[in-house]
PDB file of C-alpha atoms in Angstrom:
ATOM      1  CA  UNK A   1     -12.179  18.791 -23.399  1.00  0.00           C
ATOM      2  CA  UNK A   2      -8.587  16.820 -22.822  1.00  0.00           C
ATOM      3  CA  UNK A   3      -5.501  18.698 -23.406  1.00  0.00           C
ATOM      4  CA  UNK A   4      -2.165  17.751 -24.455  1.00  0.00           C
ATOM      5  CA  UNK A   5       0.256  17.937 -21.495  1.00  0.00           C
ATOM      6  CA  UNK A   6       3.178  18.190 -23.899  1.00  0.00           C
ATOM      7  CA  UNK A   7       1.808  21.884 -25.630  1.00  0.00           C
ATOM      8  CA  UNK A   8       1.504  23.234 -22.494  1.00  0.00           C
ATOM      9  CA  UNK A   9       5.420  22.605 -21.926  1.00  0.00           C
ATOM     10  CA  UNK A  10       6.988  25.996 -22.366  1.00  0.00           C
ATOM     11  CA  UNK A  11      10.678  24.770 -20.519  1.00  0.00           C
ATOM     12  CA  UNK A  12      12.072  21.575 -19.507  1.00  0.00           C
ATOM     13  CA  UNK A  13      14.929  19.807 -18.016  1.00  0.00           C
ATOM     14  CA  UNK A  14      15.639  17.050 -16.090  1.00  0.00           C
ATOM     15  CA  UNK A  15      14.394  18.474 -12.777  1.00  0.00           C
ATOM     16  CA  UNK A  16      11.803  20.919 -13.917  1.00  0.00           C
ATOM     17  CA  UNK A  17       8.728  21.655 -16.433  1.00  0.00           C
ATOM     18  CA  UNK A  18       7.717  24.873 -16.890  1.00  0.00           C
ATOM     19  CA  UNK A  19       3.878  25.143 -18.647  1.00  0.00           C
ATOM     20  CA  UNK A  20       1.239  27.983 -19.311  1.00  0.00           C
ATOM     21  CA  UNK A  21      -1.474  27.075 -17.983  1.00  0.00           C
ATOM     22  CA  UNK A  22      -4.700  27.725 -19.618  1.00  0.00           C
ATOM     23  CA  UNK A  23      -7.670  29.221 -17.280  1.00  0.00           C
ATOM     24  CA  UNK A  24     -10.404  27.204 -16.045  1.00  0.00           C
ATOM     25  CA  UNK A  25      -8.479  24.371 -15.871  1.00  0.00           C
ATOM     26  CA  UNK A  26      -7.481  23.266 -11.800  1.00  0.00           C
ATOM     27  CA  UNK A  27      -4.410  23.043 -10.596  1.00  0.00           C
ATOM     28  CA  UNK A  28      -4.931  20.121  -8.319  1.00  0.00           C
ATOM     29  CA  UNK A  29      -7.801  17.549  -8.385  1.00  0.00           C
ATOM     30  CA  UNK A  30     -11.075  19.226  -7.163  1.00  0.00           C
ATOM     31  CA  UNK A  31     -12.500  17.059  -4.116  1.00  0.00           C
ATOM     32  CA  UNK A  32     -15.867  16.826  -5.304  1.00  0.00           C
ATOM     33  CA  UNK A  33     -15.086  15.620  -9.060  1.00  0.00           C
ATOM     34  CA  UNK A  34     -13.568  12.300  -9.532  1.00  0.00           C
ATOM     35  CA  UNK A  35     -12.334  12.719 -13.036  1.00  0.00           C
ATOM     36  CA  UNK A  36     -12.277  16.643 -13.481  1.00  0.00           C
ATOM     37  CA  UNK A  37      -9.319  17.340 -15.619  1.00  0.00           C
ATOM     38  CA  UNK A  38      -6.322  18.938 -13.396  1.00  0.00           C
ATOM     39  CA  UNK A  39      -2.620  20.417 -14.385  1.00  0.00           C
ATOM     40  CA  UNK A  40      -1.368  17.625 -11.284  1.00  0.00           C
ATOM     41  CA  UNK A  41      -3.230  14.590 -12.858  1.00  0.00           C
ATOM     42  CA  UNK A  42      -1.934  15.572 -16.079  1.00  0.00           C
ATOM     43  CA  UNK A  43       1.853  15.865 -14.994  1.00  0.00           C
ATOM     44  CA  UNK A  44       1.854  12.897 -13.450  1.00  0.00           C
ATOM     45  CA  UNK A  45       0.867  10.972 -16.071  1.00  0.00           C
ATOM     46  CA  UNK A  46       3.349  12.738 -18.214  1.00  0.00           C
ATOM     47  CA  UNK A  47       6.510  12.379 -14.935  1.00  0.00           C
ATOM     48  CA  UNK A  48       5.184   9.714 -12.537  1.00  0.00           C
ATOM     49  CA  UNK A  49       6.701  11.812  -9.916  1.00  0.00           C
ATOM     50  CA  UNK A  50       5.788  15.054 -11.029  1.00  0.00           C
ATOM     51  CA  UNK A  51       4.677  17.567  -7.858  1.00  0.00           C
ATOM     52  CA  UNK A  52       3.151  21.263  -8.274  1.00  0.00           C
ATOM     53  CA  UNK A  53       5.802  24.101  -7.210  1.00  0.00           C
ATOM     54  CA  UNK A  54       3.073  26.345  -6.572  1.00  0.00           C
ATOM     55  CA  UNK A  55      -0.249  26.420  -7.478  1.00  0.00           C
ATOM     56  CA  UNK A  56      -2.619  29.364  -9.722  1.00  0.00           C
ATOM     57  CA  UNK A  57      -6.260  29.469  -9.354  1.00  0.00           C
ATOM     58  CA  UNK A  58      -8.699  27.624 -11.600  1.00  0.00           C
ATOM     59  CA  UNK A  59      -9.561  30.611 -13.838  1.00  0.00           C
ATOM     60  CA  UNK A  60      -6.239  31.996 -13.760  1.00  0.00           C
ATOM     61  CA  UNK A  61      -3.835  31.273 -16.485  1.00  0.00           C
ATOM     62  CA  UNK A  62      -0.040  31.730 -15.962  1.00  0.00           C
ATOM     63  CA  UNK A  63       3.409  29.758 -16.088  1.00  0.00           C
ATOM     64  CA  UNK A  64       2.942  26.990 -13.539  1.00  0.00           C
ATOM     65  CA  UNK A  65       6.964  25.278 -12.510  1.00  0.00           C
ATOM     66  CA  UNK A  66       6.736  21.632 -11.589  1.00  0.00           C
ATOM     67  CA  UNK A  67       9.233  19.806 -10.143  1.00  0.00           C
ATOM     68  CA  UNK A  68       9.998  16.202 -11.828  1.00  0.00           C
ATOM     69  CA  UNK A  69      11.552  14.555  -8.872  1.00  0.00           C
ATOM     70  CA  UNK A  70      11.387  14.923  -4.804  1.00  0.00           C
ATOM     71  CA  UNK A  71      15.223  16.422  -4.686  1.00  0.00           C
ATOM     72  CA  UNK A  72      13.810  19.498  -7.411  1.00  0.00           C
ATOM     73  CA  UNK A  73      11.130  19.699  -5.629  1.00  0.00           C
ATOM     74  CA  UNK A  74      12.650  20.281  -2.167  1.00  0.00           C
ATOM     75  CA  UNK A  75      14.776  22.425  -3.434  1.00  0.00           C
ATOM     76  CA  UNK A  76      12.810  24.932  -5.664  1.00  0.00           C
ATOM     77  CA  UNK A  77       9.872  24.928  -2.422  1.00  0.00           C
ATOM     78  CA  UNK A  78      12.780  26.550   0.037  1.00  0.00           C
ATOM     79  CA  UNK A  79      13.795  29.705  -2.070  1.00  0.00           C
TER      80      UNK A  79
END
C-alpha cells in the first residue's frame, strides 16, 4: 500500500505541516525493514529537510506536526 503524502496534509506553511496520520503506518523507519513505508520517509521526500515534532505509535492515528526546516524545528521542540 503507498500513500499520498500530500492527502495526509491537513495544515501547512512555510515552517510547518500538519497531517493525520493513518494507523498502522510508523512514524519513523522500523530498524528491521529496509523499505517499510514510514510518515519520516514520506516527508522527506515531500521537504528534503522535513524532521518529526513528535512522534505517535504505529497503530495510533492522530495529527502528527513536522517541522520543514532546522530553525521550525528547534523552535516548536522547546515549548
Amino acid at each position: 500500500m503507498r500513500l499520498n503524502f500530500k492527502d495526509l496534509i491537513i495544515f501547512e506553511n512555510d515552517d510547518y505541516i500538519l497531517i493525520n496520520k493513518p494507523p498502522h503506518v510508523a512514524s519513523l523507519d522500523e530498524r528491521q525493514a529496509d523499505n517499510s513505508l514510514s510518515i519520516l520517509r514520506m516527508a522527506k521526500e515531500y521537504a528534503n529537510d522535513a524532521q518529526l515534532c513528535h512522534r505517535l505509535d504505529k497503530e495510533t492515528s492522530g495529527v502528527l506536526a513536522i517541522a520543514k526546516n532546522p530553525v521550525a524545528y528547534r523552535h516548536l521542540s522547546m515549548q
